[in-house]
N, CA and C of each residue as an Amber inpcrd file, in Angstrom:
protein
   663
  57.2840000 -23.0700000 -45.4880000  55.9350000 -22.9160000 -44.9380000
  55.1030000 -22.1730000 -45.9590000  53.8700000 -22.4000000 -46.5350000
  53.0540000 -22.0310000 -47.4210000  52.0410000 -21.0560000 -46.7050000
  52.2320000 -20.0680000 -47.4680000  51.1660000 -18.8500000 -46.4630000
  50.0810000 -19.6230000 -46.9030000  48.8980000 -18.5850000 -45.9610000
  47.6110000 -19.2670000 -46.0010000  46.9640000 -18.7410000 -47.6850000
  45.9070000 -19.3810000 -47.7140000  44.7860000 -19.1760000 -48.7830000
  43.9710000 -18.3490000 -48.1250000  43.4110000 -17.0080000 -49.7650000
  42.7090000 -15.6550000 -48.9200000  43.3520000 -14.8460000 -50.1060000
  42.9220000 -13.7730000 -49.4710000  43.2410000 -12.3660000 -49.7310000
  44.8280000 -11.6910000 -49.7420000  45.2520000 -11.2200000 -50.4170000
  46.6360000 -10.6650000 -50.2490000  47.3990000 -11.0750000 -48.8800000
  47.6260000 -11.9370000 -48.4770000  48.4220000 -11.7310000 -47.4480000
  47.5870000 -11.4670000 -45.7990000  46.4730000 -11.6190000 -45.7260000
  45.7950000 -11.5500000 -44.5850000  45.4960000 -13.2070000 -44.3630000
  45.8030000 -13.0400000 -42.9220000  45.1880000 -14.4300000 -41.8290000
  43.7060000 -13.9990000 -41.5910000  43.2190000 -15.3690000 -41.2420000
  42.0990000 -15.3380000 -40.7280000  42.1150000 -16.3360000 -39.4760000
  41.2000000 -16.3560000 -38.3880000  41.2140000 -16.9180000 -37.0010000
  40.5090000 -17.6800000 -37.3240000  40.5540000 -18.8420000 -37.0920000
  39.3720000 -20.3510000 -37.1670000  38.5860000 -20.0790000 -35.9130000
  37.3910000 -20.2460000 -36.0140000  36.1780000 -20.2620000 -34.8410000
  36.7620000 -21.4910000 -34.0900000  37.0770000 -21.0880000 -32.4280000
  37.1290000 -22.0420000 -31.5260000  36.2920000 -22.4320000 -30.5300000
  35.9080000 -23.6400000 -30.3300000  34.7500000 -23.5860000 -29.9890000
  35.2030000 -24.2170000 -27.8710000  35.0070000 -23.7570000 -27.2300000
  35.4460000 -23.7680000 -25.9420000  34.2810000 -24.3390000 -25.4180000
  34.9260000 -25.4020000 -24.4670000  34.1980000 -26.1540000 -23.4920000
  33.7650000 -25.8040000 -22.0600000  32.9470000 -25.5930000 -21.1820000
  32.8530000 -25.2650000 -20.2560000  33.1890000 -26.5540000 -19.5240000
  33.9380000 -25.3640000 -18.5600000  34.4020000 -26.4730000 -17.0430000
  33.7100000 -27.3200000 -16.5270000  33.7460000 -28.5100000 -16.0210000
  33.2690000 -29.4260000 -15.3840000  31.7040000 -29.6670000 -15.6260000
  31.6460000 -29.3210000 -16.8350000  30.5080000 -29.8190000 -17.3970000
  30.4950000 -30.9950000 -18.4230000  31.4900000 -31.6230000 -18.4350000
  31.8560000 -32.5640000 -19.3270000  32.0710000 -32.1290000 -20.8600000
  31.8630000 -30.9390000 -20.9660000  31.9720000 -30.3690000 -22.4720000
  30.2570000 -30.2760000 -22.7510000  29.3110000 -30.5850000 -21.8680000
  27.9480000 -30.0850000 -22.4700000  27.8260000 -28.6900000 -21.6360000
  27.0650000 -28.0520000 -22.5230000  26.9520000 -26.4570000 -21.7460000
  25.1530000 -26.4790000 -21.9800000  24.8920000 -25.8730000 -20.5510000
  22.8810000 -26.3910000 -20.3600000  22.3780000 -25.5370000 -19.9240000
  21.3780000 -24.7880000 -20.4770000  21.0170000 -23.6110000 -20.8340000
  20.2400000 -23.3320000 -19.1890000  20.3150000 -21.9420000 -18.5710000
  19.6680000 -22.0060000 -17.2620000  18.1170000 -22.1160000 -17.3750000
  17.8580000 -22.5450000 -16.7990000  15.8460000 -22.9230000 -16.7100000
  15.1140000 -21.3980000 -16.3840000  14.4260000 -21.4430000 -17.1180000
  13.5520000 -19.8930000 -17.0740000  12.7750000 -20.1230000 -16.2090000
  12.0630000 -19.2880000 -15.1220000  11.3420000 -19.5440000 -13.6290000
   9.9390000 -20.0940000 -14.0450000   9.5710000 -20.0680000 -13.0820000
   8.0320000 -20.9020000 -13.6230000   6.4870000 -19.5480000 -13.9490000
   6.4440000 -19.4730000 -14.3000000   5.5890000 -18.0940000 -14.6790000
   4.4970000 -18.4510000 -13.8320000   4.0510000 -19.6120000 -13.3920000
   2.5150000 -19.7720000 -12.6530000   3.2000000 -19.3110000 -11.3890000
   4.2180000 -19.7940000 -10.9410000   4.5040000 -19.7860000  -9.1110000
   4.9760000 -17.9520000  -9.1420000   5.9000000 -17.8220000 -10.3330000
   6.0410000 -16.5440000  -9.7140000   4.7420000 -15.3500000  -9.6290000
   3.5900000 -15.7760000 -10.8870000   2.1710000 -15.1320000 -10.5540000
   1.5040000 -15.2030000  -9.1090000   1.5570000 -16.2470000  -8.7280000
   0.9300000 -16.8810000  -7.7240000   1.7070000 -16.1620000  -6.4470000
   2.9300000 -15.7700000  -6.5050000   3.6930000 -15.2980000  -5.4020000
   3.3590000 -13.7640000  -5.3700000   2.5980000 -13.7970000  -3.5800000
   1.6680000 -12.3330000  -3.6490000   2.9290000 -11.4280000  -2.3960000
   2.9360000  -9.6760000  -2.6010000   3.6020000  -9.1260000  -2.1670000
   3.6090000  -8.2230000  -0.4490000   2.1910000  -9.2070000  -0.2180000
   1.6680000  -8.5360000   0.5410000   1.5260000  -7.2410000   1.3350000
   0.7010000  -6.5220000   1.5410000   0.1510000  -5.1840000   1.7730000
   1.3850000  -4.4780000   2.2520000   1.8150000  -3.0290000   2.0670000
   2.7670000  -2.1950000   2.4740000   2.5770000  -1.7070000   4.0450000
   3.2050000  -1.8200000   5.0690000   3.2410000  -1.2600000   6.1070000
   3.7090000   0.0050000   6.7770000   2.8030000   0.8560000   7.2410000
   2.6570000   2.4380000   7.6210000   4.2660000   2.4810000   8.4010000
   4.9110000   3.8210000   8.3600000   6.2740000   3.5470000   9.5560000
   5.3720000   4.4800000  10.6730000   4.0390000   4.9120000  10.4670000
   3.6460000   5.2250000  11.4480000   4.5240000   6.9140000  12.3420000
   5.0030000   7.3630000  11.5170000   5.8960000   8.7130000  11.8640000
   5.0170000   9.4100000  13.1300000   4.0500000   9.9710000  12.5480000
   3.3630000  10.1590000  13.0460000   2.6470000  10.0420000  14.4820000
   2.1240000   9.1450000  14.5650000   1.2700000   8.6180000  15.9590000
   2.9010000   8.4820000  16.9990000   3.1920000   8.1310000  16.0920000
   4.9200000   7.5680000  17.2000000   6.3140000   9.0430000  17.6380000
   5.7710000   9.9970000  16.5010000   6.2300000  11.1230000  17.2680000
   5.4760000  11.7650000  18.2590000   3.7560000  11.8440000  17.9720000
   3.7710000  12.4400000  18.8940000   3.2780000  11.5850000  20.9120000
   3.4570000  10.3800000  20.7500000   3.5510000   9.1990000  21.7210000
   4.9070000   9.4420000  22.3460000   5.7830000   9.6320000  21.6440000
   7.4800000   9.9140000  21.9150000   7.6350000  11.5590000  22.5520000
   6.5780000  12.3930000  22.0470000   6.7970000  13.9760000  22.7710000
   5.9600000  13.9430000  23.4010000   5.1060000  13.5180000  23.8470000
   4.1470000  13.6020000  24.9520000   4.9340000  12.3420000  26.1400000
   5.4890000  11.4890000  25.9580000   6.2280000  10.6530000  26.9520000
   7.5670000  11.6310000  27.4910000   7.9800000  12.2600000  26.5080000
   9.3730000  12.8870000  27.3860000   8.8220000  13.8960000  28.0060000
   7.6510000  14.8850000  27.3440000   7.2700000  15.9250000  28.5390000
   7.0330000  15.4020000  29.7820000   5.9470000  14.8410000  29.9340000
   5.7150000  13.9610000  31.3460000   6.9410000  13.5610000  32.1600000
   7.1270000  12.3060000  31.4020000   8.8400000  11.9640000  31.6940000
   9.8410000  13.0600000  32.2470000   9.8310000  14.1860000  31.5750000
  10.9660000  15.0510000  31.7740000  10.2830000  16.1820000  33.0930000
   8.8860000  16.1660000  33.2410000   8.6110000  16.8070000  33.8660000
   8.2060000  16.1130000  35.6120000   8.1210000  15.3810000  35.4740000
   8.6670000  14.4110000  36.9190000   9.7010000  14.0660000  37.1710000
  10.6470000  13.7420000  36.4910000  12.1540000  14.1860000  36.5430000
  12.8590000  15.3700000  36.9310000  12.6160000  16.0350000  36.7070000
  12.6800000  17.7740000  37.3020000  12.2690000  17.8260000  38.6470000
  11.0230000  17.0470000  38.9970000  10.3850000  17.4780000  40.1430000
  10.7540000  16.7910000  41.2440000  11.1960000  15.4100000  40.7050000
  12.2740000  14.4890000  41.6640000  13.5110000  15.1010000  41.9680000
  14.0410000  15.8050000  41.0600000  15.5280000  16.1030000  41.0620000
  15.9000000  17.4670000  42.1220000  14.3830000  18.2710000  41.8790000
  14.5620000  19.6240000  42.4430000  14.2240000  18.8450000  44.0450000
  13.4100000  17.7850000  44.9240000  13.1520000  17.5430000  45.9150000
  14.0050000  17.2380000  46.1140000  15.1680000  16.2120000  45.4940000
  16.1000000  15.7790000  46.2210000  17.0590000  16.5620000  46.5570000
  17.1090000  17.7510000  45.6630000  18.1900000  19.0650000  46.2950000
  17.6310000  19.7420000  47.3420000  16.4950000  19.7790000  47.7670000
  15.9060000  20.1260000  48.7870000  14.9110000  21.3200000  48.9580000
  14.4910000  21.6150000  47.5670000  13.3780000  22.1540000  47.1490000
  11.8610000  22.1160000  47.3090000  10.8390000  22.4870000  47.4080000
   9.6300000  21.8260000  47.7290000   9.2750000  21.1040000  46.5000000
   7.9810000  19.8320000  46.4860000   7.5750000  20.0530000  45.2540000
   6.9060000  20.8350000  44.7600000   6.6680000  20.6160000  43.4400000
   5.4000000  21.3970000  42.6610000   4.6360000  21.2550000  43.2780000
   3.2250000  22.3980000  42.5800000   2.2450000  22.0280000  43.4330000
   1.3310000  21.0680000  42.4050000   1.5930000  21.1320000  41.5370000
   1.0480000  20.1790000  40.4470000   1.1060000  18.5660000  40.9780000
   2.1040000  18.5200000  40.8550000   2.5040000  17.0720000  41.7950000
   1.9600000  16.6810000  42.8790000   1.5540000  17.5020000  43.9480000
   0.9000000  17.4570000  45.1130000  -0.4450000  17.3240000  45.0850000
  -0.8600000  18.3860000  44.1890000  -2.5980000  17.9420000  44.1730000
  -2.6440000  16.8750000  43.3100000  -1.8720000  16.2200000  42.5060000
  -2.0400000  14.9560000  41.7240000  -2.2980000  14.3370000  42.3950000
  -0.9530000  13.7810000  43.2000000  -0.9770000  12.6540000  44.5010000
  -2.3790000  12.6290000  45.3420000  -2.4810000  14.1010000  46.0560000
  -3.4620000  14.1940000  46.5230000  -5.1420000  13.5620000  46.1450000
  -5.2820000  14.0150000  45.0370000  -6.3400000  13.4210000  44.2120000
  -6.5540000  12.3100000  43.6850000  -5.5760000  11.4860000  43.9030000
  -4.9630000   9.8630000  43.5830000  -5.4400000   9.0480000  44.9600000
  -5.3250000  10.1240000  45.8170000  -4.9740000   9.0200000  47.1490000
  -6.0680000   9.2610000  48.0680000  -6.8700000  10.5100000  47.2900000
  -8.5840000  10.5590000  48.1760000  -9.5500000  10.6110000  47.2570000
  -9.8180000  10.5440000  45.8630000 -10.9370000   9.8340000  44.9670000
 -11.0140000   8.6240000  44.6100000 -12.3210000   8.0750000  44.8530000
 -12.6320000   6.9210000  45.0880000 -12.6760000   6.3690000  43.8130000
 -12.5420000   4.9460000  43.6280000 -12.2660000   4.5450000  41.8060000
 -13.6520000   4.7220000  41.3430000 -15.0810000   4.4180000  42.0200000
 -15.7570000   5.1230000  41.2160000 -15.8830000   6.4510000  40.9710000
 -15.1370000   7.0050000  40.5870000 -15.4560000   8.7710000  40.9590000
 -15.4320000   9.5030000  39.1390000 -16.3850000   9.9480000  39.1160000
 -16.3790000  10.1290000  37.4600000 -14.9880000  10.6150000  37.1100000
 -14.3630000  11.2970000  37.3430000 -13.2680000  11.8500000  36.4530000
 -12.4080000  10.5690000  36.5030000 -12.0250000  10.2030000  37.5030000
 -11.1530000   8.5280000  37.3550000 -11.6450000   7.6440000  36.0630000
 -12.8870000   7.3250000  36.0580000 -13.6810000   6.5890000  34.9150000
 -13.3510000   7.1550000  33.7910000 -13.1160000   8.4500000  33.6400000
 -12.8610000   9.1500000  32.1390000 -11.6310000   9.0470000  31.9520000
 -10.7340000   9.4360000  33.3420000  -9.0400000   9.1480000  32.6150000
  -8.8790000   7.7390000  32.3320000  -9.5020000   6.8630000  33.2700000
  -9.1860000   5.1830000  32.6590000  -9.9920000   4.8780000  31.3360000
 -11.6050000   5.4720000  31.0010000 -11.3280000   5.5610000  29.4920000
 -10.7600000   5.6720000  28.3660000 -10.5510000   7.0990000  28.7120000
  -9.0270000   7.7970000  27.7140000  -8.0450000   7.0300000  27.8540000
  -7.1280000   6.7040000  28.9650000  -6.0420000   5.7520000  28.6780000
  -6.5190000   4.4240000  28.1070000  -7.4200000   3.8680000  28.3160000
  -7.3910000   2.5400000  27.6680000  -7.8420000   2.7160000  26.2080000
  -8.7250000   3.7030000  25.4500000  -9.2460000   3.8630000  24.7260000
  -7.5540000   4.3280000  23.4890000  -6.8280000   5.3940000  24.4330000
  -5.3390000   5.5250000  23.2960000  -4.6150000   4.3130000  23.5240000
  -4.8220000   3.6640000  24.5460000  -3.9630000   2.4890000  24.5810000
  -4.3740000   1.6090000  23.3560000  -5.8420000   1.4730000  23.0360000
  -6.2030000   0.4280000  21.8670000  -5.8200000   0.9860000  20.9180000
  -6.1620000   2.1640000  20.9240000  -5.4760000   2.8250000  19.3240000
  -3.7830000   2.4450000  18.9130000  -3.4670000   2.5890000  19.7240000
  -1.4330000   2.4430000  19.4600000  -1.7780000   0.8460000  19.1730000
  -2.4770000   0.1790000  19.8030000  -2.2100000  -1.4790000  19.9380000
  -2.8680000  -1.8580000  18.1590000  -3.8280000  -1.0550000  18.1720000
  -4.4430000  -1.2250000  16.7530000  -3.2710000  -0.5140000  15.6570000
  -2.8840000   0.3230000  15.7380000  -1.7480000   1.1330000  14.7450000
  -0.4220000  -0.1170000  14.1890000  -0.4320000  -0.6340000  15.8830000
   0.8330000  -1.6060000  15.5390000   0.2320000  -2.8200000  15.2080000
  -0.7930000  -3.5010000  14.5750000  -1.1000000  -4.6870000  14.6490000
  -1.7020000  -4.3160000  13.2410000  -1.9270000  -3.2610000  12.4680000
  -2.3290000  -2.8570000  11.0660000  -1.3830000  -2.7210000  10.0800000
  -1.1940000  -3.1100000   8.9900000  -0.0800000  -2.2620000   8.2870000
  -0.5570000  -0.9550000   7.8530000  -1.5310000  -0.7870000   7.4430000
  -1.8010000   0.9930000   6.9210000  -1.2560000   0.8550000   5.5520000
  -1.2000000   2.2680000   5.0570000  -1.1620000   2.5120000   3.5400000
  -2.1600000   1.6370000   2.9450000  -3.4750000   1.9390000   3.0950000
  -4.6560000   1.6460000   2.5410000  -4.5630000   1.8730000   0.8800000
  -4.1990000   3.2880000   0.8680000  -4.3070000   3.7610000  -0.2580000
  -3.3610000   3.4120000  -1.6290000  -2.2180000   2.3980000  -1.2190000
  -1.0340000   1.6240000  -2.0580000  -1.6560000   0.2320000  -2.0900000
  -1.8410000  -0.4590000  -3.7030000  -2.2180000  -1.7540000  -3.6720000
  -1.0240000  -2.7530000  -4.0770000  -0.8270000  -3.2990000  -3.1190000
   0.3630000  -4.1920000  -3.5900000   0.4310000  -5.3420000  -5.4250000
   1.3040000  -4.7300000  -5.5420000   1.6870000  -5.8700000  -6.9560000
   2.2770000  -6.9050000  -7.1130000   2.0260000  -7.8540000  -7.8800000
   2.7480000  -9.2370000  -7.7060000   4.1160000  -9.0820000  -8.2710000
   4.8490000 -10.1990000  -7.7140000   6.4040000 -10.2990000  -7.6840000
   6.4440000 -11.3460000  -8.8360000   7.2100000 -10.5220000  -9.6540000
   7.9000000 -11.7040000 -10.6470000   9.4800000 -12.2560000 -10.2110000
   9.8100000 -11.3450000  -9.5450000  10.8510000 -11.5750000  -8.7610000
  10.9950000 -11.3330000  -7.3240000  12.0240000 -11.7990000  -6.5510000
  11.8290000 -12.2520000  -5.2610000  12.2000000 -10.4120000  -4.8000000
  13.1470000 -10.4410000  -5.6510000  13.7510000  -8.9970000  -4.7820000
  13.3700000  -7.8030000  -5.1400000  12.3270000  -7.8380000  -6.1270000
  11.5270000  -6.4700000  -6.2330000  10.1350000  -6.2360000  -6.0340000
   9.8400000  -5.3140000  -5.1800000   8.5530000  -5.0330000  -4.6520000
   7.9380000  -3.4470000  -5.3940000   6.6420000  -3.4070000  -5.8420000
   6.1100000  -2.6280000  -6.0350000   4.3630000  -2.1420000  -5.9580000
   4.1760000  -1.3340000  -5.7350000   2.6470000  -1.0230000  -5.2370000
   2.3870000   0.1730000  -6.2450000   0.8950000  -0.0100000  -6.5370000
   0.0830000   1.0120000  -6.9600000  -0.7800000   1.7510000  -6.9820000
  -1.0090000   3.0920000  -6.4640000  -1.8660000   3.6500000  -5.3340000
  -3.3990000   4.0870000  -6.0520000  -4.1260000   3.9100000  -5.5790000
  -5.3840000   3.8220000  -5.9170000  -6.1740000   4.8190000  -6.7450000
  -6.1530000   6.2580000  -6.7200000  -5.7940000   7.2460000  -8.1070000
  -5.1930000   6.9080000  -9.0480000  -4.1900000   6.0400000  -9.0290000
  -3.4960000   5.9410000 -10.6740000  -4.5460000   4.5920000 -11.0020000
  -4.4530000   3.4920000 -10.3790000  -5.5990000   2.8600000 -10.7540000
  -6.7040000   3.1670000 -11.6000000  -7.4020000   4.1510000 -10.6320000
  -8.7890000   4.8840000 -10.8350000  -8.5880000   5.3560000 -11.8540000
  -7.3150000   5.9740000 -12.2130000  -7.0950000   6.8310000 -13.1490000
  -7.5200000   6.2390000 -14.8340000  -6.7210000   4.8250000 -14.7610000
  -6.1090000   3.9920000 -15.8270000  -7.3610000   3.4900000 -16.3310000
  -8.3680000   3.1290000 -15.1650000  -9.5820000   2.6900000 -15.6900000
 -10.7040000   3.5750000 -16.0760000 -10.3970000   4.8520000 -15.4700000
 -11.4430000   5.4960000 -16.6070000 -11.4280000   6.0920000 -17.8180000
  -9.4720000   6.0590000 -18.2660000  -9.5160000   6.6380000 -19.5590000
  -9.4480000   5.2940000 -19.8900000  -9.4990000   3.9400000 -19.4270000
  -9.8800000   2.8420000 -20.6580000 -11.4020000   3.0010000 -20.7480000
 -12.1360000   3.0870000 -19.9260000 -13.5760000   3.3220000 -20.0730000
 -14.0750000   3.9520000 -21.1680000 -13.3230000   5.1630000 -20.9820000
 -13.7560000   6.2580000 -21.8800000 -13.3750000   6.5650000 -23.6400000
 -12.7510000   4.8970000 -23.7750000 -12.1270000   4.7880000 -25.4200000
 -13.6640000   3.6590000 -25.1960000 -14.3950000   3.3630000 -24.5900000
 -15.8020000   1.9310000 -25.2960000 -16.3660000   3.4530000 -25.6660000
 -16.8970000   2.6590000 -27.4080000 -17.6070000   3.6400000 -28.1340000
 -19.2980000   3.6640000 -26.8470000 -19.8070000   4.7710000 -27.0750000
 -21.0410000   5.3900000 -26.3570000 -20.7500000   5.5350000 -25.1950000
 -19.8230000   5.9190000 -24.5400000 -19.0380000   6.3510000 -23.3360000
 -19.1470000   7.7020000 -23.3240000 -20.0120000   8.6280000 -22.9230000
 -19.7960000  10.0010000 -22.3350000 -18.6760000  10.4040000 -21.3340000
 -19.2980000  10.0150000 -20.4640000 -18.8590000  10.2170000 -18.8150000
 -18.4530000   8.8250000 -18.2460000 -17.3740000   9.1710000 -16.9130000
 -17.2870000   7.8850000 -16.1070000 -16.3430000   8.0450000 -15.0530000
 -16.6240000   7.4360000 -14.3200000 -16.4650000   8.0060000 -12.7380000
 -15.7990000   6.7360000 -12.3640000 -14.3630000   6.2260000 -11.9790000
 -14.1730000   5.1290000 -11.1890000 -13.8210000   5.2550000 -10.1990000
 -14.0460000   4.4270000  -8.7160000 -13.3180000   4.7950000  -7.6840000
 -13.3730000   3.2190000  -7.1410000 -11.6450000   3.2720000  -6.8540000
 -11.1060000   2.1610000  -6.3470000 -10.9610000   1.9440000  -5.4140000
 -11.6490000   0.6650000  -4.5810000 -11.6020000   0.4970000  -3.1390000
 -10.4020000  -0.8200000  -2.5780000 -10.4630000  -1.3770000  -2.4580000
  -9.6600000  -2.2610000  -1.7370000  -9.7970000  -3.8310000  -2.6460000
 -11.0330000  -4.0640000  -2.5630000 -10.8760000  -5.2530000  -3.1800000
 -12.1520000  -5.1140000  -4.4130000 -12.3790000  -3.9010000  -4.4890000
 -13.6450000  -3.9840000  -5.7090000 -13.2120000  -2.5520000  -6.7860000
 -13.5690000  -2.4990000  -7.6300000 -13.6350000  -1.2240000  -8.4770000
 -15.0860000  -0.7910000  -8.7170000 -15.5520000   0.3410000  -8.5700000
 -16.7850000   0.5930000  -8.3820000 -16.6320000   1.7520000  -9.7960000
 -17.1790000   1.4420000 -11.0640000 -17.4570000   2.3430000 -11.9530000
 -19.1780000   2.4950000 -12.4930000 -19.2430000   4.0680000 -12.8110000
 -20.7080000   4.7660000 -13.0270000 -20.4630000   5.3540000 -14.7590000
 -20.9250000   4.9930000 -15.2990000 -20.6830000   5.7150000 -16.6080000
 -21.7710000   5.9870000 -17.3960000 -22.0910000   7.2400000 -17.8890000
 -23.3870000   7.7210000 -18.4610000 -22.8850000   7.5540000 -20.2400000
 -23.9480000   6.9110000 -21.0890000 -23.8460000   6.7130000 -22.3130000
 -24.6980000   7.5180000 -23.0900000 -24.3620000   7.6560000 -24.1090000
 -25.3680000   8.5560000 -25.0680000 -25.8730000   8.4450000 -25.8050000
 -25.2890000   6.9500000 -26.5100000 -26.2050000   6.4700000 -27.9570000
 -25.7850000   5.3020000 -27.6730000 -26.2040000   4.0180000 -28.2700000
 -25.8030000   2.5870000 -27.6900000 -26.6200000   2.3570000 -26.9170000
 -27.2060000   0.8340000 -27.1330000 -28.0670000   0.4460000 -26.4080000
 -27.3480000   0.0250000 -24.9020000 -27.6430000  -0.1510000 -23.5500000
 -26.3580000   0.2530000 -22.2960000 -26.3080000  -1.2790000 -22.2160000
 -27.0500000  -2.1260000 -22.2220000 -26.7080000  -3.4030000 -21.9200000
 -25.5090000  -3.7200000 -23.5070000 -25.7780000  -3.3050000 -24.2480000
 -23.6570000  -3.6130000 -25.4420000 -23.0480000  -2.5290000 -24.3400000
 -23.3900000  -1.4710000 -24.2750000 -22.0990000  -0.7100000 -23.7560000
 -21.5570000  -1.2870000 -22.5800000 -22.7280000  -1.3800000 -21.4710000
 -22.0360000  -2.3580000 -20.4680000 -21.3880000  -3.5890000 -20.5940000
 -21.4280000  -4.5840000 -21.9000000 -20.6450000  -5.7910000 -22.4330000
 -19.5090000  -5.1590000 -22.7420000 -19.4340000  -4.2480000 -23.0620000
 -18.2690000  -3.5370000 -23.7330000 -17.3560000  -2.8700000 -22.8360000
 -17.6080000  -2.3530000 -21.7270000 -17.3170000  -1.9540000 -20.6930000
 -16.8170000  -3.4840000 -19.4330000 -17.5690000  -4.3460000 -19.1790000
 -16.6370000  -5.6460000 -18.7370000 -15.6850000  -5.8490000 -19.7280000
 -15.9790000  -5.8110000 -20.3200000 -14.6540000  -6.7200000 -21.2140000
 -13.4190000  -6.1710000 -21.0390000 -13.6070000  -4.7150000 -21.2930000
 -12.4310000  -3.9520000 -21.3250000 -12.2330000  -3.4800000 -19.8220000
 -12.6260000  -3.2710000 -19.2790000 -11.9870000  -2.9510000 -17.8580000
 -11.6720000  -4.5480000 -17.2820000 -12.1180000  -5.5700000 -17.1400000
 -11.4290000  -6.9290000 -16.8960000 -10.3210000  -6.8290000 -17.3320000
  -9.9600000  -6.4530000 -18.7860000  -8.6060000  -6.5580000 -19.5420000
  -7.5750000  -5.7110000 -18.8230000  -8.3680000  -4.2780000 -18.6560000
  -7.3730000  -3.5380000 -17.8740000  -6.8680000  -3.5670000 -16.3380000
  -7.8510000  -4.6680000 -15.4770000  -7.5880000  -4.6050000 -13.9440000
  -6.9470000  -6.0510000 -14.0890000  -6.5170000  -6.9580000 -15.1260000
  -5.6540000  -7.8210000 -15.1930000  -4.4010000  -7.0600000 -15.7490000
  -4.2820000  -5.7320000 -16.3240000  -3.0070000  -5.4520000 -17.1120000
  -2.3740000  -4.3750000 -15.8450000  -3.0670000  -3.9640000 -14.7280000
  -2.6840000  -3.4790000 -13.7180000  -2.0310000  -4.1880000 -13.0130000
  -1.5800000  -5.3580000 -12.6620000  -0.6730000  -6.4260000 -12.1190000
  -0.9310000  -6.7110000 -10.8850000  -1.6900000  -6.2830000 -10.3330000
  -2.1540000  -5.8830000  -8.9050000  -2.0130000  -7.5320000  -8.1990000
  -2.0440000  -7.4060000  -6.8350000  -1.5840000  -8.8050000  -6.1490000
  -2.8210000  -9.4630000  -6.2390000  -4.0530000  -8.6420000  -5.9160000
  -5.4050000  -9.7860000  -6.1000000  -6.2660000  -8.6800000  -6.6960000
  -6.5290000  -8.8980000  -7.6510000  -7.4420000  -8.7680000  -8.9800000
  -8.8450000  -8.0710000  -8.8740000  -9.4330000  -6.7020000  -8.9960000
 -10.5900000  -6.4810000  -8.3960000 -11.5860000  -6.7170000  -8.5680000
 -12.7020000  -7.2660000  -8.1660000 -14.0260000  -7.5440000  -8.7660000
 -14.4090000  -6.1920000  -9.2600000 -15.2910000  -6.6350000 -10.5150000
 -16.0300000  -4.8760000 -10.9890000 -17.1210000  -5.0080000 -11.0840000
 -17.5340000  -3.6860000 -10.5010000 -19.3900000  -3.5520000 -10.2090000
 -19.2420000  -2.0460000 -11.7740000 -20.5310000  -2.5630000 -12.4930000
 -20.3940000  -1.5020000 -13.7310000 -21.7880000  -0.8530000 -13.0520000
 -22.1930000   0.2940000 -13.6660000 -23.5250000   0.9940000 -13.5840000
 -23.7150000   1.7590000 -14.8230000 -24.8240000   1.8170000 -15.1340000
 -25.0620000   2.4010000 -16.0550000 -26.1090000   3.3680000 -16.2580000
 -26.4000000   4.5340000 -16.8460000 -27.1250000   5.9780000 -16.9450000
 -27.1500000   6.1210000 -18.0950000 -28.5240000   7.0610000 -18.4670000
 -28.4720000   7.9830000 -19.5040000 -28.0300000   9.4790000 -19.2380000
 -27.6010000  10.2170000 -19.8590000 -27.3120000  11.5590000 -19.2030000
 -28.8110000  12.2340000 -18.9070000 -28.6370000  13.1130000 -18.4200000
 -30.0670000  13.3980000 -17.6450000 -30.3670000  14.9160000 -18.7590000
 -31.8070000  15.3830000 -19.0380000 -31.9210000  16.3930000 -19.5880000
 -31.2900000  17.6010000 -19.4730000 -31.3390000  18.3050000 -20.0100000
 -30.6440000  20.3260000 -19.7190000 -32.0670000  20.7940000 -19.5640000
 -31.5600000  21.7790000 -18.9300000 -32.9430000  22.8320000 -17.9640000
 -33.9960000  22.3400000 -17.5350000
């Protein structure tokens, strides 16, 4: 047997080239997603867990709750009732439905009743703007200060930019910016351009319209 050809006495491994399974020996590269559909795929708005309104709906139901419970429990041992309970009933069962205070508690109850019905039929977190999904399984939002934030230090790199004030609403960006030299109609060209660039580089699920304004700074003394 003739050693190999080479170097003193060292082997070398021949490149093997391996077939994938039941692919007939072609191997086919996976398809990269479609960049329009996954743009197009919006994350829609973040929903409140509502802690809040629902704790205190949940401690105001068990007091009540717990406190007619008591008052059932102590009658049936053979206690009197409250007297709370008594003039309730009482006042239930001889004021007439027009009787102003009736009109105000059926206000108030129907009036918190719309509120809870409105709480649960809103998502809330106003202040988080949802971002688009490049992927199915990750969600992310960006809350309206960092926004605000991002666009006024881009503002504030357009040459003749003093000052500038952005505040981000829901579906608009509302910026005020006072200039100092520059004629304001370039600065304001200069100012779309670059904040368009930046409320497309914010990723946001729908894109904000921008209202610009423009000032001179105002005199001293």
């Amino acid at each position: 047997m003739s050693e190999p050809q080479g170097s003193e006495g060292t082997t070398q491994r021949l490149p093997v080239i391996e077939k994938a399974a039941d692919t007939g020996g072609e191997h086919q590269a996976p398809q990269a997603p479609d960049a329009k559909t996954d743009e197009a795929r919006g994350s829609g708005r973040f929903w409140s867990a509502r802690r809040v309104p629902a704790g205190i709906v949940a401690l105001l139901l068990f007091v009540v709750a717990g406190a007619f419970l008591y008052d059932i429990a102590a009658v049936r041992a053979g206690r009197d009732a409250m007297a709370w309970r008594k003039n309730l009933a009482r006042q239930l069962a001889e004021r007439p439905l027009d009787d102003i205070w009736v009109l105000v508690g059926a206000g108030v109850a129907a009036a918190l009743g719309l509120w809870l019905i409105v709480l649960a039929l809103t998502p809330g977190l106003r202040a988080v703007l949802p971002m688009r999904r490049p992927h199915t399984d990750v969600r992310a939002g960006l809350h309206r200060t960092a926004a605000a934030t991002v666009l006024r230090d881009r503002a504030m790199e357009v040459a003749g930019v003093q000052a500038a004030r952005v505040r981000v609403r829901r579906s608009r960006a509302d910026v005020r910016a006072v200039s100092h030299f520059r004629e304001l109609d370039d600065v304001r060209a200069d100012l779309d351009a670059t904040l368009t660039e930046a409320i497309r580089g914010l990723g946001v699920d729908r894109p904000h319209a921008l209202s610009v304004r423009m000032a001179r700074p105002g005199r001293k003394g």
